[in-house]
Tab-separated table of C-alpha atoms in Angstrom:
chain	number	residue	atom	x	y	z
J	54	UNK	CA	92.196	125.752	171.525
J	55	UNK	CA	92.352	121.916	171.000
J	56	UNK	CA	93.284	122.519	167.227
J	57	UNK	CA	94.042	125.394	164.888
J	58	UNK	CA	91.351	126.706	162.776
J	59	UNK	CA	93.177	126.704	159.506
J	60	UNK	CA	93.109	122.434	160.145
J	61	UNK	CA	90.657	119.893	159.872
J	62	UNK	CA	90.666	117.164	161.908
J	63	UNK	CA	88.286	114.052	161.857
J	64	UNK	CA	87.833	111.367	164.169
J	65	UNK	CA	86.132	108.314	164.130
J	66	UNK	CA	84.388	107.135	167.482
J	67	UNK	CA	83.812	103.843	168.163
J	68	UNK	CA	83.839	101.246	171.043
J	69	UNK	CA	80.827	102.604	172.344
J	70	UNK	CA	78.927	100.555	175.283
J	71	UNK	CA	76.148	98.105	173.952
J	72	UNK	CA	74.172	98.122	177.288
J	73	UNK	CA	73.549	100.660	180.379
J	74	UNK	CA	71.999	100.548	183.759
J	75	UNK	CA	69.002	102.358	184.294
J	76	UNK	CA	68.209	103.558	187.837
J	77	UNK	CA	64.408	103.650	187.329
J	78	UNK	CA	64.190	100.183	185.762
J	79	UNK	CA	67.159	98.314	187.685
J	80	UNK	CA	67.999	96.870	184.781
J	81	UNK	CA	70.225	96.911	181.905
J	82	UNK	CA	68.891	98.457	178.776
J	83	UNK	CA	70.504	99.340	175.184
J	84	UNK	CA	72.006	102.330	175.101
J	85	UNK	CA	71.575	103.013	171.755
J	86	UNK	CA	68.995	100.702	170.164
J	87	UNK	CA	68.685	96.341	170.418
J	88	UNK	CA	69.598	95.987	166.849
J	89	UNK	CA	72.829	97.149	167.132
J	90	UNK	CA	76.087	94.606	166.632
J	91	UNK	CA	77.996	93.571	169.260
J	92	UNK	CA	82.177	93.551	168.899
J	93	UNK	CA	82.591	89.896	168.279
J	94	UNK	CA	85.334	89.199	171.087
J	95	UNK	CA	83.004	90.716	173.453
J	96	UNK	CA	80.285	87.969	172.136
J	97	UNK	CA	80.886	85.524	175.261
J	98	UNK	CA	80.060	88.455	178.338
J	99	UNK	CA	77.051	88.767	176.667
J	100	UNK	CA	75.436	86.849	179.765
J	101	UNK	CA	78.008	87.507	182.296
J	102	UNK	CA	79.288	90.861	182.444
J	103	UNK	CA	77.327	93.023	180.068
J	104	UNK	CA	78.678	96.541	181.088
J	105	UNK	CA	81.662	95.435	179.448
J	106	UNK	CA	80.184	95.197	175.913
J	107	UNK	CA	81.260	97.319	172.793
J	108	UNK	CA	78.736	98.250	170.303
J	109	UNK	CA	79.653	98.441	166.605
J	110	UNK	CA	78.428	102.116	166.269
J	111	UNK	CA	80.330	104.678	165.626
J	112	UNK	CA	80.517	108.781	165.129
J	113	UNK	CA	82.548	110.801	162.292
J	114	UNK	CA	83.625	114.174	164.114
J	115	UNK	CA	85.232	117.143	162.253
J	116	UNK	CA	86.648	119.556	164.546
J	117	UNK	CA	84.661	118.436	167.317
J	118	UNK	CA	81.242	118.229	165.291
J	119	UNK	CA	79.514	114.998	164.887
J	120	UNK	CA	79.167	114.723	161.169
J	121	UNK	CA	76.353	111.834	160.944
J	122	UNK	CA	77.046	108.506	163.178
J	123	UNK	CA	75.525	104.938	162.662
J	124	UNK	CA	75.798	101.241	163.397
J	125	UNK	CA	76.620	97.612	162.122
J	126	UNK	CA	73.290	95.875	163.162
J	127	UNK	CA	73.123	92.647	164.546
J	128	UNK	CA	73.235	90.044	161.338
J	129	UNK	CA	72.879	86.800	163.140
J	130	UNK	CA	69.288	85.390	164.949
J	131	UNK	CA	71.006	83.845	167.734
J	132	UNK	CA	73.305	86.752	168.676
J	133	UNK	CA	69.778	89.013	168.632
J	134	UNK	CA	68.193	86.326	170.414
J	135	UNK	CA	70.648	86.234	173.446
J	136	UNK	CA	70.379	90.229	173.195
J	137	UNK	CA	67.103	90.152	173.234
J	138	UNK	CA	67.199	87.873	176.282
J	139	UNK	CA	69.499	90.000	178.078
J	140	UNK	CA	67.027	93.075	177.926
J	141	UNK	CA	64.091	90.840	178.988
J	142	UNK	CA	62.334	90.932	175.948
J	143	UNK	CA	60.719	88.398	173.583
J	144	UNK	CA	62.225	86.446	171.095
C-alpha cells in the first residue's frame, strides 16, 4: 500500500508528451489533441526533435484517481501554425 487510507494525497501531472509516433501512419501525431500548448523552452524542437516536446496538460490525482485533467491551449497563430505543420495538416 503506496499510502495509508486515513491520508489524502494529490498530485498534479504534468510534462506530458505533445507528439507520438504512430506505427500505422509513420508519422508523428498529437497525443492528446493539436490545440494543446507547448512548454515554451521546448518551442525551438518543434521542427527538429519533436518526441522531446512537453505539453501543457496536466492531471489532478487523489489517491491514485484522476480527478478531472485539462490543458493550456495553444494562444499564439504561429506556434499552431508550425504545429499544425508538424502533423501535416493545413494551416
Amino acid at each position: 500500500k503506496l499510502i495509508p487510507k486515513d491520508r489524502w494525497e494529490f498530485l498534479w501531472l504534468t510534462g506530458f508528451p505533445l507528439f507520438e509516433w504512430s506505427e500505422t501512419e509513420k508519422r508523428w501525431v498529437s497525443a492528446q489533441h493539436p490545440f494543446t500548448g507547448i512548454i515554451e523552452e521546448d518551442l525551438d524542437k518543434l521542427e527538429s526533435a519533436p518526441w522531446e516536446l512537453r505539453s501543457k496538460g496536466y492531471d489532478l490525482v487523489l489517491n491514485g484517481v484522476e480527478l478531472g485533467s485539462g490543458s493550456i491551449r495553444i494562444h499564439r497563430q504561429d506556434v499552431q501554425a508550425r504545429v499544425f505543420r508538424a502533423l501535416g495538416l493545413s494551416d
